[in-house]
mmCIF file of C-alpha atoms and ligand atoms in Angstrom:
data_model
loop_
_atom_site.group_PDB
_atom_site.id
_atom_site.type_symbol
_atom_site.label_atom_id
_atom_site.label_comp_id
_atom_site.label_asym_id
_atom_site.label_seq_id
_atom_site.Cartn_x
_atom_site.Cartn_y
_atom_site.Cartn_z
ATOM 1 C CA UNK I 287 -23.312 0.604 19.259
ATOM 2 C CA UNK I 288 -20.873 0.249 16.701
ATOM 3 C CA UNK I 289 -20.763 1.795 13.461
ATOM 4 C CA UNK I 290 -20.401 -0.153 10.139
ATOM 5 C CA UNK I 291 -19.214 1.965 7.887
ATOM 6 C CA UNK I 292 -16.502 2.575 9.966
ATOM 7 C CA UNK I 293 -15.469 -0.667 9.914
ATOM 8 C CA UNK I 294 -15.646 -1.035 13.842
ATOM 9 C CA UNK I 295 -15.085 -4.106 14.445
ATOM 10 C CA UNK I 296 -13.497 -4.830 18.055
ATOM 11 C CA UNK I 297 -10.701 -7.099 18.740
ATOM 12 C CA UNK I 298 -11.897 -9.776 21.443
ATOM 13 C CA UNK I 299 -8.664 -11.996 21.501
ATOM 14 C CA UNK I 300 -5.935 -10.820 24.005
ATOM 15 C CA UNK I 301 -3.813 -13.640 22.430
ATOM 16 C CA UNK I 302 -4.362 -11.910 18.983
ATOM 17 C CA UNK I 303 -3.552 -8.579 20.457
ATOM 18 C CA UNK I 304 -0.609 -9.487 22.321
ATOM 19 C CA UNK I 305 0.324 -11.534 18.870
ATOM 20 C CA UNK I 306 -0.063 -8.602 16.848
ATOM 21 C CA UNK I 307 2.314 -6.302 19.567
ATOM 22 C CA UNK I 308 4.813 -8.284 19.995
ATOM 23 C CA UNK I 309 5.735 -9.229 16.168
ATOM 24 C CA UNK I 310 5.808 -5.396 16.062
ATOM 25 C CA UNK I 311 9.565 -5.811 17.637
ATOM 26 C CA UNK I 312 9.112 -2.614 19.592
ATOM 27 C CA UNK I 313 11.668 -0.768 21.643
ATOM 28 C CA UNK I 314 11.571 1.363 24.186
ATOM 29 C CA UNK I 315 12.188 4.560 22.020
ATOM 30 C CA UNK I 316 9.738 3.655 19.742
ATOM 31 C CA UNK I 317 7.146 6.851 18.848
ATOM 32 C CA UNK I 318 4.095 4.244 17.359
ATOM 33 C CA UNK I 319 1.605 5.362 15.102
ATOM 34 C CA UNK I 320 -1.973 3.140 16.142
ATOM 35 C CA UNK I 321 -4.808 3.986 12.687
ATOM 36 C CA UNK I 322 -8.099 3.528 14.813
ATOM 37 C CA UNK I 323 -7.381 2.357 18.069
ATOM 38 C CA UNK I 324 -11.167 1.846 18.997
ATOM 39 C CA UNK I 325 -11.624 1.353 22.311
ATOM 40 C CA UNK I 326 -7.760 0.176 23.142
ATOM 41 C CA UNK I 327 -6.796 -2.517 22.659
ATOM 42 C CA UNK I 328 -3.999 -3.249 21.527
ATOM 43 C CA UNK I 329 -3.033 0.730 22.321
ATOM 44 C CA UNK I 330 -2.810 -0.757 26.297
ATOM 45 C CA UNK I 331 -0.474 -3.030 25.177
ATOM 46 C CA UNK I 332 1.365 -0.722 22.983
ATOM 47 C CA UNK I 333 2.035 1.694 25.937
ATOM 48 C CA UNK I 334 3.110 -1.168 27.598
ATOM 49 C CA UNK I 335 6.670 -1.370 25.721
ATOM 50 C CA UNK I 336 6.584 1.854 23.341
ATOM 51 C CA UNK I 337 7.702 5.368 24.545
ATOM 52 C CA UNK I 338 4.706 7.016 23.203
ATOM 53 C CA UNK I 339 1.020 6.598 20.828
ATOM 54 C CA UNK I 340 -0.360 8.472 17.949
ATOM 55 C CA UNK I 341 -3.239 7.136 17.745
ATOM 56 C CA UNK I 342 -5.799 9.257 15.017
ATOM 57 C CA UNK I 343 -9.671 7.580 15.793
ATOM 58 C CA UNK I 344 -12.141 8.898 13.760
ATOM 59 C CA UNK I 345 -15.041 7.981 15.897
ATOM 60 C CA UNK I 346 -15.730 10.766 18.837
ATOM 61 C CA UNK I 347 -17.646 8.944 20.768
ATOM 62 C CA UNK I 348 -14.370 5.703 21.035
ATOM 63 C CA UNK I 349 -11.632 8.563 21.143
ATOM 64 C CA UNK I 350 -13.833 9.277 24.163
ATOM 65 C CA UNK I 351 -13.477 5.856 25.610
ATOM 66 C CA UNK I 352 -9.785 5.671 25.366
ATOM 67 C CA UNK I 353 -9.828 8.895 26.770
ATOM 68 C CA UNK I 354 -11.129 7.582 29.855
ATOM 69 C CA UNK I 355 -9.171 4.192 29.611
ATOM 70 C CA UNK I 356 -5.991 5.595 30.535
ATOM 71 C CA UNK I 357 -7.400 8.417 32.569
ATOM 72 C CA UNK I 358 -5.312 8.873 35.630
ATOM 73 C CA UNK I 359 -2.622 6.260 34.768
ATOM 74 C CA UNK I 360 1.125 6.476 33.973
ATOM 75 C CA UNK I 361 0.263 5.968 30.472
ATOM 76 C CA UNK I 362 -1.839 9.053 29.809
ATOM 77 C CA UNK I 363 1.080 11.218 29.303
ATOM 78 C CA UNK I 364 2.410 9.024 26.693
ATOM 79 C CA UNK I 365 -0.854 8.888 24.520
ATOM 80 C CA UNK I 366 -2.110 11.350 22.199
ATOM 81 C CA UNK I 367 -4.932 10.632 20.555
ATOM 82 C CA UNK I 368 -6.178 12.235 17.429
ATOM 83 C CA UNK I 369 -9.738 12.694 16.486
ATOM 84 C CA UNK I 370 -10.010 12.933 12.706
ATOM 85 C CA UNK I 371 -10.094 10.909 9.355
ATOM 86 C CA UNK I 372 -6.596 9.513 8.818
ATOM 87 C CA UNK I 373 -6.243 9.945 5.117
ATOM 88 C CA UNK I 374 -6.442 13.693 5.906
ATOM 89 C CA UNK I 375 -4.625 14.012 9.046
ATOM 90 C CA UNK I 376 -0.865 15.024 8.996
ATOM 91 C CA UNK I 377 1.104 12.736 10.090
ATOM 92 C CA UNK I 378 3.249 13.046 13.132
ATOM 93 C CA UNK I 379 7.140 11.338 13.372
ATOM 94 C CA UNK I 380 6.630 7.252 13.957
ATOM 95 C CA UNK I 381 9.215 4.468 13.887
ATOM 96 C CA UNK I 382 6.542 1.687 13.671
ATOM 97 C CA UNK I 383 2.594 1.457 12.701
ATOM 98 C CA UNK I 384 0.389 -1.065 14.070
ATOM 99 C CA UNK I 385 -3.125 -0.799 12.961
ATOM 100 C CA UNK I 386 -5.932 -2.996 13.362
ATOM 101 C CA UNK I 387 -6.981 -1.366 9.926
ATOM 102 C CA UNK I 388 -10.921 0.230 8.839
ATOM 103 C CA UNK I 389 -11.063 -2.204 6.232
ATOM 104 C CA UNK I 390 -12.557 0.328 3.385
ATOM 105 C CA UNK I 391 -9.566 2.498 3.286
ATOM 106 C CA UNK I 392 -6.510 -0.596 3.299
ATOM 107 C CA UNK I 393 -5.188 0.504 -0.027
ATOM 108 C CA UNK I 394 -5.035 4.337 0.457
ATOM 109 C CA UNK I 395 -3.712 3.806 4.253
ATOM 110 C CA UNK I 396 -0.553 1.697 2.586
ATOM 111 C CA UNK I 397 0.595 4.004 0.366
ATOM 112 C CA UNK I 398 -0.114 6.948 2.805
ATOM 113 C CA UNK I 399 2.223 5.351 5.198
ATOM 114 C CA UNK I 400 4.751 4.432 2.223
ATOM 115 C CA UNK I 401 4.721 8.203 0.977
ATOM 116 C CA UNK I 402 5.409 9.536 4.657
ATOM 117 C CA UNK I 403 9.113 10.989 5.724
ATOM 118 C CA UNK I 404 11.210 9.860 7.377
ATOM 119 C CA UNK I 405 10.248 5.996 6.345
ATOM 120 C CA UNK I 406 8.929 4.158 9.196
ATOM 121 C CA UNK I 407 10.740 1.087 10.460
ATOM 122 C CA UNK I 408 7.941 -1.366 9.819
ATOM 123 C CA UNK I 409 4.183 -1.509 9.852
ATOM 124 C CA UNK I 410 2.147 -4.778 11.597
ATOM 125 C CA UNK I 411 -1.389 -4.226 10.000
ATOM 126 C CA UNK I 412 -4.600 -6.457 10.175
ATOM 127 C CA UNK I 413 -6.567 -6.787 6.561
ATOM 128 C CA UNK I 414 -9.394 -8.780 4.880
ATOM 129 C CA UNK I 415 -7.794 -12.073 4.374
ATOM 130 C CA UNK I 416 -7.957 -11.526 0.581
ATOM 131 C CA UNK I 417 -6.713 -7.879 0.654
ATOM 132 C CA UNK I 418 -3.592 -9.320 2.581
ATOM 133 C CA UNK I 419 -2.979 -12.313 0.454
ATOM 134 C CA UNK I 420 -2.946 -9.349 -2.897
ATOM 135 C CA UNK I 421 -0.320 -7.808 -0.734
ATOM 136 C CA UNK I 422 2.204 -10.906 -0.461
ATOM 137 C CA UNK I 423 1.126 -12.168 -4.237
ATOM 138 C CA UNK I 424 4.144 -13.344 -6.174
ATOM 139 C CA UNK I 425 4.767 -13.062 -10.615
ATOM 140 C CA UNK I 426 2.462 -16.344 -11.364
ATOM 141 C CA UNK I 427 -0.074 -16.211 -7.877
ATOM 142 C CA UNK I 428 -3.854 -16.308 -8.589
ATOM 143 C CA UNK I 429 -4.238 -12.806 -6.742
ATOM 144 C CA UNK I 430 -0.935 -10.897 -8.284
ATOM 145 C CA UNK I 431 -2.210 -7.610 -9.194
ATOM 146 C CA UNK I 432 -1.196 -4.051 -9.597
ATOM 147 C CA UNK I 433 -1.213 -3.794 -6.174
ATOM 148 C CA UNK I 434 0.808 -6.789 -5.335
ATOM 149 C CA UNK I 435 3.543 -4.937 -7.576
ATOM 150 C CA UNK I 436 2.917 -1.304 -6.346
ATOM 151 C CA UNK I 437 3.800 -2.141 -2.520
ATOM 152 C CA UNK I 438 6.058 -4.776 -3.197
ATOM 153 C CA UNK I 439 8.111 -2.078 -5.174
ATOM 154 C CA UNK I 440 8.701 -0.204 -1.924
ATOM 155 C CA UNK I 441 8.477 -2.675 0.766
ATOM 156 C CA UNK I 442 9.329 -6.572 1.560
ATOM 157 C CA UNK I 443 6.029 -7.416 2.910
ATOM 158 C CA UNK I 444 5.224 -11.004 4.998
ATOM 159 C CA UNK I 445 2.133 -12.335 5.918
ATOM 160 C CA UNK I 446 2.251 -13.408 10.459
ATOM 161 C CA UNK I 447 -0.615 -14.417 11.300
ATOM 162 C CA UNK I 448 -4.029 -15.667 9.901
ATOM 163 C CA UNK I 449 -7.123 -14.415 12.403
ATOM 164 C CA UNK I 450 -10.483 -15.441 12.054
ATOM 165 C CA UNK I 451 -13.723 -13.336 11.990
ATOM 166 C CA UNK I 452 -14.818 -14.999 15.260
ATOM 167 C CA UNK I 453 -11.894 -12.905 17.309
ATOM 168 C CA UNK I 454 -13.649 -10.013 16.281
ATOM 169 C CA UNK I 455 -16.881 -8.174 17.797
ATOM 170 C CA UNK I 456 -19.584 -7.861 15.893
ATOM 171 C CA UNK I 457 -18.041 -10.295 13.734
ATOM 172 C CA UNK I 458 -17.153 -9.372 10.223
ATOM 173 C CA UNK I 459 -18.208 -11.438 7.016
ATOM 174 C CA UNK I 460 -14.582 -12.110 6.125
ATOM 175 C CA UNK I 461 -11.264 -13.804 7.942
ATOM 176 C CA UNK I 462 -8.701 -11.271 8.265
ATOM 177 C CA UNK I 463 -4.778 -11.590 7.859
ATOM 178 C CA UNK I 464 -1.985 -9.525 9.808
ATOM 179 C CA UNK I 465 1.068 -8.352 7.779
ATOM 180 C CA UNK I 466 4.156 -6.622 8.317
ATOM 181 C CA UNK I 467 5.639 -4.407 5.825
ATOM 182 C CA UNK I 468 8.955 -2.988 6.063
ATOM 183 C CA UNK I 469 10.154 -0.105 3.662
ATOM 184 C CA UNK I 470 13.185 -0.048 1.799
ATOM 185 C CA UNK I 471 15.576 2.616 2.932
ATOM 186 C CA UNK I 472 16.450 4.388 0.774
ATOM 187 C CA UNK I 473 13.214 3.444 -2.070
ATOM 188 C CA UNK I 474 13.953 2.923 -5.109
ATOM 189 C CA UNK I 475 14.784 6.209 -7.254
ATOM 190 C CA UNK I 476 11.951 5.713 -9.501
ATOM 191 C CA UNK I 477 8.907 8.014 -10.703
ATOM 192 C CA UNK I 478 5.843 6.555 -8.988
ATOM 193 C CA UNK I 479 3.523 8.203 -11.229
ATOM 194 C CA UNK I 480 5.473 6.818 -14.007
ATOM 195 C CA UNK I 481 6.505 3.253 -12.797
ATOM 196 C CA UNK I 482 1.751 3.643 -12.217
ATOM 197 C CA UNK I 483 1.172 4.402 -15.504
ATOM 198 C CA UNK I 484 2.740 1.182 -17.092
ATOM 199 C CA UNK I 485 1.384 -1.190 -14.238
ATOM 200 C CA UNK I 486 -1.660 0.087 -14.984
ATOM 201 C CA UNK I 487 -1.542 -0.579 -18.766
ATOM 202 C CA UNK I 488 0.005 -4.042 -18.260
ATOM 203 C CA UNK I 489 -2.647 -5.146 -15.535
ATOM 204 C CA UNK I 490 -5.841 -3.895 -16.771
ATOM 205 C CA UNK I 491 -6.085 -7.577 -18.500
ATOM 206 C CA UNK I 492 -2.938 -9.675 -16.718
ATOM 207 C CA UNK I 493 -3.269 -12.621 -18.523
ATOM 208 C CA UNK I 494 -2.814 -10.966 -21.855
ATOM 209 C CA UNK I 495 0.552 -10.726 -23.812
ATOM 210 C CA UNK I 496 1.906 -6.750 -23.214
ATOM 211 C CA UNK I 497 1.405 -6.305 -27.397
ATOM 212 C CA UNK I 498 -2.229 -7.394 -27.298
ATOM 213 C CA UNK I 499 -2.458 -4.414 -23.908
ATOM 214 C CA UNK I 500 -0.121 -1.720 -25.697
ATOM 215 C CA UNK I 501 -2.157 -1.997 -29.197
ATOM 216 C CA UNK I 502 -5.520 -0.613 -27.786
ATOM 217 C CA UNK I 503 -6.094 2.583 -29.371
ATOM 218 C CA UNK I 504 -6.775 4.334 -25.531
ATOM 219 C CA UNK I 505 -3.477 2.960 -24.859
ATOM 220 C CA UNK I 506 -1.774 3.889 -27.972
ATOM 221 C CA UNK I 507 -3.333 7.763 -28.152
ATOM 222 C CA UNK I 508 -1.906 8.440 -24.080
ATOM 223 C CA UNK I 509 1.214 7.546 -25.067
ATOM 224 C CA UNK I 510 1.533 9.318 -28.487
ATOM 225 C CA UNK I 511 0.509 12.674 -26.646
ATOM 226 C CA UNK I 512 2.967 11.638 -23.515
ATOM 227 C CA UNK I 513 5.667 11.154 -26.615
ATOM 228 C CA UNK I 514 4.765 14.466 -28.282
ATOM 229 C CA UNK I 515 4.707 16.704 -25.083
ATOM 230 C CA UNK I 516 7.614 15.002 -23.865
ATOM 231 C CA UNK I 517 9.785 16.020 -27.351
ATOM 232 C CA UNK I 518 8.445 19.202 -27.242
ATOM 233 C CA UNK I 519 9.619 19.766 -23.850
ATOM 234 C CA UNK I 520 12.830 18.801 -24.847
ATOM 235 C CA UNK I 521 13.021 20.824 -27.912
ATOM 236 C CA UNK I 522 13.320 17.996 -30.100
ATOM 237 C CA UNK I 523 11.639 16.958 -33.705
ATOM 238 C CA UNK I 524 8.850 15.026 -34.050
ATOM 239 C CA UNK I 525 9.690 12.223 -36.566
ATOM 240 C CA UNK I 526 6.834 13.014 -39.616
ATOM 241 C CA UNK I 527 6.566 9.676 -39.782
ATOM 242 C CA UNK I 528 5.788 9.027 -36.423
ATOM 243 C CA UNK I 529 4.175 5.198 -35.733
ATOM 244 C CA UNK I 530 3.532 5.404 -32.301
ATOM 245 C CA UNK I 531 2.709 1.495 -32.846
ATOM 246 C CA UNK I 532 5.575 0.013 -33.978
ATOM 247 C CA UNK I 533 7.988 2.367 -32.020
ATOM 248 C CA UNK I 534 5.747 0.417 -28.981
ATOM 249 C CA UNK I 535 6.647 -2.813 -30.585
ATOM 250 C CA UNK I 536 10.101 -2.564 -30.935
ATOM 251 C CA UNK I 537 10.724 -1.438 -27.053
ATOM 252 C CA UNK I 538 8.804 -4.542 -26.505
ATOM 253 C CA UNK I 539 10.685 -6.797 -28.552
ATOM 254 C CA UNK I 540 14.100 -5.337 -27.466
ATOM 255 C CA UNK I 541 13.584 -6.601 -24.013
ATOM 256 C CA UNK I 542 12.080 -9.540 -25.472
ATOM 257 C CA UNK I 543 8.797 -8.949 -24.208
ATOM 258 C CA UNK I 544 5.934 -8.606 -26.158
ATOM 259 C CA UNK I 545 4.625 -12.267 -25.707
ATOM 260 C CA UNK I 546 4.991 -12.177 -21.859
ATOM 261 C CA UNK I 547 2.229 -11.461 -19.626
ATOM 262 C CA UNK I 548 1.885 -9.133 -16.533
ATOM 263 C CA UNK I 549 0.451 -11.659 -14.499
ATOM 264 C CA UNK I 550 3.897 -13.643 -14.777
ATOM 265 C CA UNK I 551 5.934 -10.532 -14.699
ATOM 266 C CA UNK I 552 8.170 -9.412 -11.496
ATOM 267 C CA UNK I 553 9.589 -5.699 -10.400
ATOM 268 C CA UNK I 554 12.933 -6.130 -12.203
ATOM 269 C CA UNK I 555 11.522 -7.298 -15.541
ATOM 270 C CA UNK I 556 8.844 -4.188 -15.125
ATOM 271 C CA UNK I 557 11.931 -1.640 -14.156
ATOM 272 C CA UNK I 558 13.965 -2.984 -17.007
ATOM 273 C CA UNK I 559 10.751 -2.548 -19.425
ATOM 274 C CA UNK I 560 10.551 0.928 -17.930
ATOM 275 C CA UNK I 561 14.009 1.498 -18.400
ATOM 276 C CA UNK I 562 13.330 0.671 -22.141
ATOM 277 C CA UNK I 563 10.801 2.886 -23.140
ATOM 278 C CA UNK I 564 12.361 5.738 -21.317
ATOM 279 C CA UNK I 565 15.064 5.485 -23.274
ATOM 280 C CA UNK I 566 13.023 6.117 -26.495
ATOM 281 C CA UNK I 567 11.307 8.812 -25.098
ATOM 282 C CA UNK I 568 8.050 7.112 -24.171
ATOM 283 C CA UNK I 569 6.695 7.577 -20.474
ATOM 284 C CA UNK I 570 3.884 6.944 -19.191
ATOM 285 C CA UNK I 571 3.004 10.437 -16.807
HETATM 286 N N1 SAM O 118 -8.096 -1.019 17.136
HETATM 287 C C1 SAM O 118 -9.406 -1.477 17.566
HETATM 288 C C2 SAM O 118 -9.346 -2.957 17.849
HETATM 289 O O1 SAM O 118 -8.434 -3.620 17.306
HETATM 290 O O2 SAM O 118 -10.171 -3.474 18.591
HETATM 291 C C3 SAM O 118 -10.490 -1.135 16.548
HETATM 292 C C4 SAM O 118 -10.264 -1.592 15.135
HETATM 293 S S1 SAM O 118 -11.634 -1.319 14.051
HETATM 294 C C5 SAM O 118 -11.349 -2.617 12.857
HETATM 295 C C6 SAM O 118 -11.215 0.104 13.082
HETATM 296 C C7 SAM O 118 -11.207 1.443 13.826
HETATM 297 O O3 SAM O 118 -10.849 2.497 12.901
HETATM 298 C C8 SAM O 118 -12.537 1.873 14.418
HETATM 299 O O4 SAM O 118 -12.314 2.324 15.728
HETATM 300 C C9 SAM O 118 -13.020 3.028 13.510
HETATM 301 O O5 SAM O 118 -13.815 3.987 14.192
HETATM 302 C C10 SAM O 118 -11.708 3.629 13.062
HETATM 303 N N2 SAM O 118 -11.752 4.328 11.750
HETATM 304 C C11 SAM O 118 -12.530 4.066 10.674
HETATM 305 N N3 SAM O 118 -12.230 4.861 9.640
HETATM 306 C C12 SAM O 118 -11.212 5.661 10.060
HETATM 307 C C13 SAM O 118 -10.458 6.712 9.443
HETATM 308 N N4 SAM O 118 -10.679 7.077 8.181
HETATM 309 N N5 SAM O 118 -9.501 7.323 10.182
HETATM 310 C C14 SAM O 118 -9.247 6.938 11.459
HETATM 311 N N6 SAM O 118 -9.922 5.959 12.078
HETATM 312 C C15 SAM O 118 -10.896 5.324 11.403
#
């Protein structure tokens, strides 16, 4: 009945459904955005508080279902349901998310939700256990990583409630973990693409010191070309004597940083490191 590689797996618990609602905070003026509502679940309860559901279900045959769910009811007017992939629907206006998530797109859903205008006020969504603990890793955690840094950048985000596999139908290998993310508004003026670029030099080995990840000849050749196309851009020279190395090495060392490690690393030590190499004309898009 249901499909795998959609990640359907059902929500049994009405606690855990009700849980999940009402740390959403919701108000009556609240437009919410549900990412696969299944058979509706918690989009009952939604309806229950919220002026009115997006909800975008990939699966026909359980838009179908919900379909009939509110058929008749008060509610039905203040549904609409979407049939479609949700990394390649447009989104509509939402103030708040709440998504028991398809598992195999978590990190893509996050920062599709994080890109969207207006910001949303905050999203309650269900992960893998693991996935969610990445999310809420801290500078010196076990699981900080790239992405840990990446959404943490633009949100605060808290871990609610743990919920094991055994709420779910059919059950899913893994325990699963809701969080709540809230965007800062306004974000912070940075280049993403740039601000990516050096997370995902500094990450590919955490533990290492930043010198040991700069001096890899990949890492080294990408950033001489970003240097030379950016001082073309800006009509200016190109120093003949040009040691892409040891200009690396000194922006490290000025912010006294070429022993750390990314793995103990926060945002503001990254932005100021940013700020650094910027300012000698290295970037990193
Ligand atoms: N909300 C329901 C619940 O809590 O019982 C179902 C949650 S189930 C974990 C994930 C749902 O997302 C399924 O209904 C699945 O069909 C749907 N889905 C999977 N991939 C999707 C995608 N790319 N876009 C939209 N929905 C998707």
């Amino acid at each position: 009945l249901f499909n795998k590689d959609l990640g359907q797996h059902i929500l049994k618990n009405p606690l855990v459904a009700q849980g999940i609602v009402e740390k959403a905070g919701l108000k009556s003026t609240d437009t919410v955005l549900e990412v696969g509502p299944g058979t509706g679940n918690l989009t009952v309860r939604i309806l229950e508080t919220a002026k009115k559901v997006v909800a975008v279900e990939m699966d026909p045959r359980l838009a179908a279902e919900l379909v009939k769910r509110v058929q008749g009811k008060p509610e039905q007017k203040r549904l609409n349901i979407m049939v479609g992939d949700f990394l390649k629907t447009e989104l509509p206006y939402f103030d708040v998310c709440i998504s028991n998530t398809p598992y195999q797109i978590s990190s893509p859903l996050i920062f599709k939700l994080l890109e969207h205008r207006p910001l949303f006020r905050c999203a309650i969504l269900m992960f893998q256990r693991e996935f969610a603990m990445r999310l809420i890793a801290k500078p010196g955690d076990n699981l900080y990583c790239r992405l840990s840094i990446n959404v943490q950048l633009y949100a605060k985000v808290d871990h609610i409630m743990k919920v094991g596999k055994n709420n779910f139908k059919p059950s899913p290998q893994v325990d699963s973990s809701v969080v709540r993310i809230e965007p800062y508004n306004p974000p912070p003026p940075i280049s993403f693409k740039e601000w990516d670029g050096l997370m995902r030099i500094v990450f590919v080995r955490k533990n290492k010191t930043l010198a040991a990840n700069f001096k890899t000849t990949s890492v080294l050749q990408i950033i001489e070309n970003n240097y030379k196309t950016f001082c073309s851009l800006n009509n200016m020279m190109i120093e003949d004597t040009l040691d892409i190395k040891q200009k690396v090495i000194n922006v490290l060392q000025s912010v006294d940083m070429a022993e750390s490690r990314a793995a103990k690393l926060g945002i503001d030590d990254f932005l100021k490191l940013l700020y650094a190499f910027n300012q000698a004309n290295i970037h990193f898009c």
